[in-house]
Structures are given as C-alpha cells and as structure tokens.
C-alpha cells in the first residue's frame, strides 16, 4: 500500500483516539507493507508512530512505468499518479440538481486519485481533450 501523502492533517490529529484506531487497524493488517509519501499536511502533522511499521519517504517514488507523487506535477519520462487536490466531478440531474462526486482524473501525463470522506474537500479539475474521468458513487466506479 502506498499512501500519496496527507496521512494526518495536523499535529492535533494525533489524538489518542486516532492513534489507537490506527494501532488496531495496523494489528489486523500487520503483514501489509505500507509506504507513505510525505505530503504538505504530513510536514505539519509529523510522521506516523514508528511502531506502526509505516515507511515514510519524500516523493516522488518511481514504481515501474509510474512516478507516485503527492502533488500532480508531470514528469518527462514516467506517468505520474498523485493525490493532493482531491478531484471531483459535478453531475447534474432533473430540476437543476447537482452532485459533486469524488473521481479518478486521468490526463495525458498525470492521473489524480480521489479522496473520500467529509473532511477531504474536492476540486473540479480542468478537463482536456482525451482526459478520462471516473466518478465514484454508491460503491461503484462510473465513466463520465
């Protein structure tokens, strides 16, 4: 598992409740290798406790034909998979209803992965010709 940054939002997020939940989850998944690429919030929050067995590195991280990164910045020789901006797509319905949904946004040189949860926020990214957008709704992924 590679976390593309912003594991914790701030130093205040290191509450006993949050750290206990992380410890319990990690105990259930003790054999899982986890790497965290430091993001902008991780710099303020600090690294996860060493006892959780999470390798923490500064990115980007080369992985096969990809560069895994926190920020979506194109690279000359590899396709970038990033987080940071929490992409969403706006879909409309009857009666001018609008819904913002987390999405995968794959451009020509950079793919941005979604974030989930009420606290994450969302940003509609500009869509260029050829971009592929996949909305996440009701536990499924839908091409948009």
CSV table of N, CA and C in Angstrom, one decimal:
chain,number,residue,atom,x,y,z
A,1,UNK,N,0.8,-1.2,0.0
A,1,UNK,CA,0.0,0.0,0.0
A,1,UNK,C,0.9,1.2,0.0
A,2,UNK,N,0.6,2.2,-0.9
A,2,UNK,CA,1.4,3.4,-1.0
A,2,UNK,C,0.3,4.5,-0.7
A,3,UNK,N,0.6,5.3,0.3
A,3,UNK,CA,-0.3,6.5,0.6
A,3,UNK,C,0.4,7.7,0.0
A,4,UNK,N,-0.4,8.4,-0.9
A,4,UNK,CA,0.2,9.5,-1.6
A,4,UNK,C,0.1,10.8,-0.9
A,5,UNK,N,0.4,10.8,0.4
A,5,UNK,CA,0.5,11.9,1.2
A,5,UNK,C,-0.7,12.3,2.0
A,6,UNK,N,-0.5,13.2,3.0
A,6,UNK,CA,-1.5,13.7,3.9
A,6,UNK,C,-2.2,12.6,4.7
A,7,UNK,N,-1.4,11.8,5.3
A,7,UNK,CA,-1.9,10.7,6.1
A,7,UNK,C,-2.6,11.3,7.3
A,8,UNK,N,-2.1,12.3,8.0
A,8,UNK,CA,-2.8,13.0,9.1
A,8,UNK,C,-2.8,14.5,8.7
A,9,UNK,N,-3.8,15.2,9.0
A,9,UNK,CA,-4.0,16.6,8.6
A,9,UNK,C,-3.1,17.6,9.4
A,10,UNK,N,-3.0,17.4,10.7
A,10,UNK,CA,-2.2,18.3,11.5
A,10,UNK,C,-1.7,17.6,12.7
A,11,UNK,N,-0.8,18.2,13.5
A,11,UNK,CA,-0.4,17.6,14.8
A,11,UNK,C,-1.5,17.3,15.7
A,12,UNK,N,-2.6,18.1,15.7
A,12,UNK,CA,-3.7,17.9,16.5
A,12,UNK,C,-4.5,16.6,16.2
A,13,UNK,N,-4.3,16.2,14.9
A,13,UNK,CA,-4.9,14.9,14.5
A,13,UNK,C,-4.3,13.7,15.2
A,14,UNK,N,-3.2,13.9,15.8
A,14,UNK,CA,-2.5,12.8,16.5
A,14,UNK,C,-3.2,12.5,17.9
A,15,UNK,N,-4.5,12.5,17.9
A,15,UNK,CA,-5.2,12.3,19.2
A,15,UNK,C,-5.1,10.9,19.7
A,16,UNK,N,-5.2,10.6,21.0
A,16,UNK,CA,-5.2,9.2,21.4
A,16,UNK,C,-6.2,8.3,20.7
A,17,UNK,N,-7.3,8.8,20.4
A,17,UNK,CA,-8.4,8.0,19.7
A,17,UNK,C,-7.9,7.7,18.3
A,18,UNK,N,-7.4,8.6,17.6
A,18,UNK,CA,-6.9,8.4,16.2
A,18,UNK,C,-5.7,7.4,16.2
A,19,UNK,N,-4.8,7.6,17.1
A,19,UNK,CA,-3.6,6.7,17.2
A,19,UNK,C,-4.0,5.3,17.6
A,20,UNK,N,-5.0,5.2,18.5
A,20,UNK,CA,-5.5,3.9,18.9
A,20,UNK,C,-6.2,3.2,17.8
A,21,UNK,N,-7.0,3.9,17.0
A,21,UNK,CA,-7.7,3.3,15.8
A,21,UNK,C,-6.6,2.8,14.8
A,22,UNK,N,-5.6,3.6,14.6
A,22,UNK,CA,-4.5,3.2,13.7
A,22,UNK,C,-3.8,2.0,14.2
A,23,UNK,N,-3.5,1.9,15.5
A,23,UNK,CA,-2.8,0.7,16.0
A,23,UNK,C,-3.7,-0.5,15.9
A,24,UNK,N,-5.0,-0.4,16.1
A,24,UNK,CA,-5.9,-1.5,16.0
A,24,UNK,C,-6.0,-2.0,14.5
A,25,UNK,N,-6.1,-1.0,13.6
A,25,UNK,CA,-6.2,-1.4,12.2
A,25,UNK,C,-4.9,-2.0,11.7
A,26,UNK,N,-3.7,-1.5,12.2
A,26,UNK,CA,-2.4,-2.0,11.8
A,26,UNK,C,-2.2,-3.4,12.3
A,27,UNK,N,-2.7,-3.7,13.5
A,27,UNK,CA,-2.6,-5.0,14.1
A,27,UNK,C,-3.3,-6.0,13.2
A,28,UNK,N,-4.5,-5.7,12.7
A,28,UNK,CA,-5.2,-6.5,11.8
A,28,UNK,C,-4.6,-6.7,10.5
A,29,UNK,N,-3.7,-5.8,10.1
A,29,UNK,CA,-3.0,-5.8,8.8
A,29,UNK,C,-1.5,-5.8,8.9
A,30,UNK,N,-1.0,-6.5,9.9
A,30,UNK,CA,0.4,-6.4,10.3
A,30,UNK,C,1.3,-6.8,9.2
A,31,UNK,N,0.9,-7.7,8.3
A,31,UNK,CA,1.7,-8.2,7.2
A,31,UNK,C,1.7,-7.3,6.0
A,32,UNK,N,0.9,-6.2,6.0
A,32,UNK,CA,0.8,-5.3,4.8
A,32,UNK,C,2.0,-4.3,4.8
A,33,UNK,N,2.7,-4.2,3.8
A,33,UNK,CA,3.8,-3.2,3.6
A,33,UNK,C,3.1,-1.9,3.3
A,34,UNK,N,3.5,-0.8,4.0
A,34,UNK,CA,2.9,0.5,3.8
A,34,UNK,C,4.0,1.5,3.6
A,35,UNK,N,3.9,2.3,2.6
A,35,UNK,CA,4.8,3.4,2.4
A,35,UNK,C,4.0,4.7,2.3
A,36,UNK,N,4.4,5.7,3.0
A,36,UNK,CA,3.8,7.0,3.0
A,36,UNK,C,4.7,8.0,2.3
A,37,UNK,N,4.2,8.6,1.2
A,37,UNK,CA,4.9,9.7,0.6
A,37,UNK,C,4.5,11.0,1.4
A,38,UNK,N,5.5,11.7,1.9
A,38,UNK,CA,5.1,12.9,2.7
A,38,UNK,C,4.4,13.9,1.8
A,39,UNK,N,3.3,14.4,2.3
A,39,UNK,CA,2.5,15.5,1.7
A,39,UNK,C,2.7,16.7,2.5
A,40,UNK,N,2.0,17.8,2.0
A,40,UNK,CA,2.1,19.1,2.7
A,40,UNK,C,1.6,19.0,4.1
A,41,UNK,N,0.5,18.3,4.3
A,41,UNK,CA,0.0,18.2,5.7
A,41,UNK,C,0.8,17.3,6.6
A,42,UNK,N,1.5,16.3,6.0
A,42,UNK,CA,2.4,15.4,6.8
A,42,UNK,C,3.6,16.2,7.4
A,43,UNK,N,4.0,17.2,6.7
A,43,UNK,CA,5.1,18.0,7.2
A,43,UNK,C,4.7,18.7,8.5
A,44,UNK,N,3.4,19.1,8.6
A,44,UNK,CA,3.0,19.8,9.8
A,44,UNK,C,2.6,18.7,10.9
A,45,UNK,N,2.0,17.6,10.5
A,45,UNK,CA,1.5,16.6,11.4
A,45,UNK,C,2.6,15.7,12.0
A,46,UNK,N,3.6,15.6,11.3
A,46,UNK,CA,4.7,14.7,11.7
A,46,UNK,C,4.4,13.3,11.2
A,47,UNK,N,5.4,12.4,11.2
A,47,UNK,CA,5.3,11.1,10.7
A,47,UNK,C,4.5,10.2,11.6
A,48,UNK,N,3.9,9.2,11.1
A,48,UNK,CA,3.1,8.3,12.0
A,48,UNK,C,4.1,7.6,13.0
A,49,UNK,N,3.6,7.1,14.1
A,49,UNK,CA,4.5,6.5,15.0
A,49,UNK,C,5.3,5.3,14.4
A,50,UNK,N,6.5,5.2,14.7
A,50,UNK,CA,7.4,4.2,14.1
A,50,UNK,C,6.9,2.8,14.4
A,51,UNK,N,6.2,2.6,15.6
A,51,UNK,CA,5.7,1.3,16.0
A,51,UNK,C,4.6,0.8,15.0
A,52,UNK,N,4.1,1.7,14.2
A,52,UNK,CA,3.0,1.3,13.2
A,52,UNK,C,3.6,0.6,12.0
A,53,UNK,N,4.9,0.7,11.8
A,53,UNK,CA,5.6,0.0,10.7
A,53,UNK,C,5.3,0.6,9.3
A,54,UNK,N,5.2,1.9,9.3
A,54,UNK,CA,4.9,2.6,8.0
A,54,UNK,C,6.2,3.3,7.6
A,55,UNK,N,6.7,2.9,6.4
A,55,UNK,CA,7.9,3.5,5.9
A,55,UNK,C,7.5,4.9,5.4
A,56,UNK,N,8.2,5.9,5.7
A,56,UNK,CA,7.9,7.3,5.3
A,56,UNK,C,9.0,7.8,4.4
A,57,UNK,N,8.7,8.3,3.2
A,57,UNK,CA,9.7,8.8,2.3
A,57,UNK,C,9.2,10.1,1.7
A,58,UNK,N,10.2,10.9,1.2
A,58,UNK,CA,9.8,12.1,0.4
A,58,UNK,C,9.7,11.6,-1.0
A,59,UNK,N,8.7,12.1,-1.7
A,59,UNK,CA,8.5,11.6,-3.1
A,59,UNK,C,9.2,12.5,-4.1
A,60,UNK,N,9.0,12.3,-5.3
A,60,UNK,CA,8.2,11.2,-5.9
A,60,UNK,C,8.9,9.8,-5.8
A,61,UNK,N,8.1,8.8,-5.9
A,61,UNK,CA,8.6,7.4,-5.8
A,61,UNK,C,8.5,6.7,-7.1
A,62,UNK,N,9.6,6.3,-7.8
A,62,UNK,CA,9.5,5.6,-9.0
A,62,UNK,C,8.9,4.2,-8.7
A,63,UNK,N,8.0,3.7,-9.6
A,63,UNK,CA,7.4,2.4,-9.4
A,63,UNK,C,7.0,1.9,-10.8
A,64,UNK,N,7.9,1.1,-11.4
A,64,UNK,CA,7.6,0.6,-12.8
A,64,UNK,C,7.5,1.8,-13.7
A,65,UNK,N,6.5,1.8,-14.6
A,65,UNK,CA,6.3,3.0,-15.5
A,65,UNK,C,5.8,4.2,-14.9
A,66,UNK,N,5.6,4.2,-13.6
A,66,UNK,CA,4.9,5.4,-12.9
A,66,UNK,C,5.9,6.1,-12.0
A,67,UNK,N,5.5,7.3,-11.6
A,67,UNK,CA,6.1,8.1,-10.5
A,67,UNK,C,5.0,8.4,-9.6
A,68,UNK,N,5.0,7.9,-8.4
A,68,UNK,CA,4.0,8.2,-7.4
A,68,UNK,C,4.4,9.4,-6.7
A,69,UNK,N,3.4,10.4,-6.6
A,69,UNK,CA,3.8,11.7,-6.0
A,69,UNK,C,2.6,12.2,-5.2
A,70,UNK,N,2.9,13.1,-4.3
A,70,UNK,CA,1.8,13.8,-3.6
A,70,UNK,C,1.1,14.8,-4.5
A,71,UNK,N,1.9,15.7,-5.1
A,71,UNK,CA,1.4,16.8,-6.0
A,71,UNK,C,1.4,16.3,-7.4
A,72,UNK,N,0.3,16.7,-8.2
A,72,UNK,CA,0.2,16.3,-9.6
A,72,UNK,C,1.0,17.1,-10.5
A,73,UNK,N,2.3,16.8,-10.6
A,73,UNK,CA,3.2,17.6,-11.5
A,73,UNK,C,3.7,16.6,-12.5
A,74,UNK,N,3.6,16.9,-13.8
A,74,UNK,CA,4.0,16.0,-14.9
A,74,UNK,C,5.5,15.7,-14.8
A,75,UNK,N,5.9,14.6,-15.3
A,75,UNK,CA,7.3,14.1,-15.3
A,75,UNK,C,7.7,13.8,-16.8
A,76,UNK,N,8.9,14.0,-17.2
A,76,UNK,CA,9.3,13.8,-18.6
A,76,UNK,C,9.3,12.3,-19.0
A,77,UNK,N,9.6,11.4,-18.1
A,77,UNK,CA,9.7,10.0,-18.6
A,77,UNK,C,8.8,9.0,-18.0
A,78,UNK,N,7.9,9.4,-17.1
A,78,UNK,CA,7.0,8.5,-16.4
A,78,UNK,C,5.6,9.1,-16.3
A,79,UNK,N,4.6,8.3,-16.2
A,79,UNK,CA,3.3,8.7,-15.9
A,79,UNK,C,3.2,8.9,-14.4
A,80,UNK,N,2.6,10.1,-14.0
A,80,UNK,CA,2.5,10.4,-12.6
A,80,UNK,C,1.2,10.1,-12.0
A,81,UNK,N,1.1,9.4,-10.9
A,81,UNK,CA,-0.1,9.1,-10.1
A,81,UNK,C,0.0,9.9,-8.9
A,82,UNK,N,-0.9,10.8,-8.6
A,82,UNK,CA,-0.8,11.8,-7.5
A,82,UNK,C,-2.1,11.9,-6.7
A,83,UNK,N,-2.1,12.6,-5.6
A,83,UNK,CA,-3.2,12.9,-4.8
A,83,UNK,C,-3.4,14.4,-4.7
A,84,UNK,N,-3.3,14.9,-3.5
A,84,UNK,CA,-3.2,16.3,-3.1
A,84,UNK,C,-4.5,17.1,-3.4
A,85,UNK,N,-5.0,17.1,-4.6
A,85,UNK,CA,-6.1,18.1,-4.9
A,85,UNK,C,-7.5,17.5,-4.8
A,86,UNK,N,-7.6,16.2,-4.5
A,86,UNK,CA,-8.9,15.6,-4.2
A,86,UNK,C,-9.9,15.9,-5.3
A,87,UNK,N,-9.8,15.3,-6.5
A,87,UNK,CA,-10.6,15.7,-7.7
A,87,UNK,C,-12.1,15.2,-7.5
A,88,UNK,N,-12.9,16.0,-8.1
A,88,UNK,CA,-14.4,15.6,-8.1
A,88,UNK,C,-14.9,16.0,-9.5
A,89,UNK,N,-16.1,15.4,-9.8
A,89,UNK,CA,-16.8,15.7,-11.0
A,89,UNK,C,-18.2,16.2,-10.5
A,90,UNK,N,-18.8,17.1,-11.2
A,90,UNK,CA,-20.1,17.6,-10.9
A,90,UNK,C,-21.0,17.0,-12.0
A,91,UNK,N,-22.1,16.3,-11.5
A,91,UNK,CA,-23.1,15.7,-12.4
A,91,UNK,C,-24.4,16.4,-12.0
A,92,UNK,N,-25.2,16.6,-13.1
A,92,UNK,CA,-26.5,17.2,-13.0
A,92,UNK,C,-27.6,16.3,-13.1
A,93,UNK,N,-28.7,16.6,-12.6
A,93,UNK,CA,-29.9,15.8,-12.7
A,93,UNK,C,-31.1,16.6,-13.0
A,94,UNK,N,-32.3,16.0,-12.8
A,94,UNK,CA,-33.5,16.8,-13.0
A,94,UNK,C,-33.7,17.9,-12.1
A,95,UNK,N,-34.4,18.9,-12.6
A,95,UNK,CA,-34.7,20.1,-11.7
A,95,UNK,C,-33.4,20.8,-11.2
A,96,UNK,N,-32.4,20.9,-12.0
A,96,UNK,CA,-31.2,21.6,-11.7
A,96,UNK,C,-30.4,21.0,-10.5
A,97,UNK,N,-30.7,19.8,-10.1
A,97,UNK,CA,-29.9,19.2,-9.0
A,97,UNK,C,-28.5,19.0,-9.5
A,98,UNK,N,-27.6,19.2,-8.6
A,98,UNK,CA,-26.1,19.0,-8.9
A,98,UNK,C,-25.5,18.2,-7.7
A,99,UNK,N,-24.6,17.3,-8.1
A,99,UNK,CA,-24.0,16.4,-7.1
A,99,UNK,C,-22.5,16.4,-7.4
A,100,UNK,N,-21.7,16.7,-6.4
A,100,UNK,CA,-20.2,16.6,-6.5
A,100,UNK,C,-19.8,15.2,-6.1
A,101,UNK,N,-19.1,14.5,-6.9
A,101,UNK,CA,-18.6,13.1,-6.6
A,101,UNK,C,-17.1,13.0,-6.7
A,102,UNK,N,-16.5,12.3,-5.8
A,102,UNK,CA,-15.1,12.1,-5.9
A,102,UNK,C,-14.8,11.3,-7.3
A,103,UNK,N,-13.7,11.6,-7.9
A,103,UNK,CA,-13.4,10.9,-9.1
A,103,UNK,C,-11.9,10.6,-9.3
A,104,UNK,N,-11.7,9.7,-10.2
A,104,UNK,CA,-10.3,9.5,-10.8
A,104,UNK,C,-10.2,10.4,-12.0
A,105,UNK,N,-9.2,11.1,-12.1
A,105,UNK,CA,-9.0,12.0,-13.3
A,105,UNK,C,-7.7,11.7,-13.9
A,106,UNK,N,-7.7,11.0,-15.1
A,106,UNK,CA,-6.5,10.6,-15.8
A,106,UNK,C,-6.3,11.5,-17.0
A,107,UNK,N,-5.3,12.3,-16.9
A,107,UNK,CA,-4.9,13.1,-18.1
A,107,UNK,C,-3.8,12.4,-18.9
A,108,UNK,N,-3.3,13.1,-19.9
A,108,UNK,CA,-2.3,12.6,-20.8
A,108,UNK,C,-1.0,12.2,-20.0
A,109,UNK,N,-0.6,13.0,-19.0
A,109,UNK,CA,0.7,12.7,-18.3
A,109,UNK,C,0.6,12.5,-16.8
A,110,UNK,N,-0.6,12.9,-16.3
A,110,UNK,CA,-0.8,12.8,-14.8
A,110,UNK,C,-2.2,12.3,-14.5
A,111,UNK,N,-2.2,11.3,-13.6
A,111,UNK,CA,-3.5,10.8,-13.1
A,111,UNK,C,-3.6,11.3,-11.6
A,112,UNK,N,-4.8,11.8,-11.3
A,112,UNK,CA,-5.0,12.2,-9.9
A,112,UNK,C,-6.1,11.3,-9.3
A,113,UNK,N,-5.8,10.7,-8.1
A,113,UNK,CA,-6.7,9.8,-7.5
A,113,UNK,C,-7.6,10.5,-6.5
A,114,UNK,N,-8.8,9.9,-6.3
A,114,UNK,CA,-9.7,10.6,-5.4
A,114,UNK,C,-9.4,10.4,-3.9
A,115,UNK,N,-10.1,11.3,-3.1
A,115,UNK,CA,-10.0,11.2,-1.7
A,115,UNK,C,-11.5,11.0,-1.2
A,116,UNK,N,-11.7,10.3,-0.1
A,116,UNK,CA,-13.0,10.1,0.4
A,116,UNK,C,-13.2,10.6,1.8
A,117,UNK,N,-14.4,11.0,2.1
A,117,UNK,CA,-14.7,11.5,3.5
A,117,UNK,C,-15.2,12.9,3.4
A,118,UNK,N,-15.9,13.3,4.5
A,118,UNK,CA,-16.5,14.6,4.6
A,118,UNK,C,-15.4,15.7,4.8
A,119,UNK,N,-14.3,15.3,5.3
A,119,UNK,CA,-13.2,16.3,5.6
A,119,UNK,C,-12.3,16.6,4.5
A,120,UNK,N,-12.4,15.8,3.4
A,120,UNK,CA,-11.4,15.9,2.4
A,120,UNK,C,-11.5,17.1,1.4
A,121,UNK,N,-12.7,17.6,1.3
A,121,UNK,CA,-12.9,18.6,0.3
A,121,UNK,C,-12.8,18.0,-1.1
A,122,UNK,N,-13.0,18.9,-2.1
A,122,UNK,CA,-13.0,18.4,-3.5
A,122,UNK,C,-12.7,19.6,-4.5
A,123,UNK,N,-12.1,19.3,-5.6
A,123,UNK,CA,-11.7,20.3,-6.5
A,123,UNK,C,-12.1,19.7,-7.9
A,124,UNK,N,-12.8,20.5,-8.7
A,124,UNK,CA,-13.1,20.2,-10.1
A,124,UNK,C,-11.9,20.6,-10.9
A,125,UNK,N,-11.3,19.6,-11.6
A,125,UNK,CA,-10.1,19.9,-12.4
A,125,UNK,C,-10.5,20.2,-13.8
A,126,UNK,N,-9.7,21.1,-14.5
A,126,UNK,CA,-10.0,21.3,-15.9
A,126,UNK,C,-9.9,20.0,-16.7
A,127,UNK,N,-10.8,19.9,-17.6
A,127,UNK,CA,-10.8,18.6,-18.4
A,127,UNK,C,-10.3,19.0,-19.8
A,128,UNK,N,-9.2,18.3,-20.2
A,128,UNK,CA,-8.6,18.5,-21.5
A,128,UNK,C,-9.1,17.4,-22.4
A,129,UNK,N,-9.0,17.6,-23.7
A,129,UNK,CA,-9.4,16.6,-24.7
A,129,UNK,C,-8.6,15.3,-24.4
A,130,UNK,N,-9.3,14.2,-24.3
A,130,UNK,CA,-8.6,12.9,-24.1
A,130,UNK,C,-8.6,12.5,-22.6
A,131,UNK,N,-8.9,13.4,-21.7
A,131,UNK,CA,-8.9,13.0,-20.3
A,131,UNK,C,-10.0,12.0,-20.0
A,132,UNK,N,-9.7,11.1,-19.1
A,132,UNK,CA,-10.7,10.1,-18.7
A,132,UNK,C,-11.0,10.4,-17.3
A,133,UNK,N,-12.3,10.4,-17.0
A,133,UNK,CA,-12.9,10.7,-15.7
A,133,UNK,C,-13.8,9.6,-15.3
A,134,UNK,N,-13.5,9.1,-14.0
A,134,UNK,CA,-14.3,8.0,-13.5
A,134,UNK,C,-14.9,8.5,-12.1
A,135,UNK,N,-16.2,8.7,-12.0
A,135,UNK,CA,-16.8,9.1,-10.8
A,135,UNK,C,-17.0,7.9,-9.9
A,136,UNK,N,-17.0,8.1,-8.6
A,136,UNK,CA,-17.2,7.1,-7.6
A,136,UNK,C,-18.5,7.4,-6.9
A,137,UNK,N,-19.5,6.5,-7.0
A,137,UNK,CA,-20.8,6.7,-6.4
A,137,UNK,C,-21.4,5.3,-6.1
A,138,UNK,N,-22.0,5.2,-4.9
A,138,UNK,CA,-22.7,4.0,-4.5
A,138,UNK,C,-21.8,2.8,-4.5
A,139,UNK,N,-20.6,3.0,-4.2
A,139,UNK,CA,-19.6,1.8,-4.1
A,139,UNK,C,-19.2,1.3,-5.5
A,140,UNK,N,-19.4,2.1,-6.5
A,140,UNK,CA,-19.0,1.7,-7.9
A,140,UNK,C,-18.3,2.8,-8.6
A,141,UNK,N,-17.6,2.5,-9.6
A,141,UNK,CA,-16.9,3.4,-10.4
A,141,UNK,C,-17.6,3.6,-11.8
A,142,UNK,N,-17.8,4.8,-12.2
A,142,UNK,CA,-18.6,5.1,-13.4
A,142,UNK,C,-17.8,6.0,-14.4
A,143,UNK,N,-17.7,5.6,-15.6
A,143,UNK,CA,-17.1,6.5,-16.6
A,143,UNK,C,-18.0,7.7,-16.8
A,144,UNK,N,-17.4,8.9,-16.9
A,144,UNK,CA,-18.2,10.2,-17.1
A,144,UNK,C,-17.7,10.8,-18.4
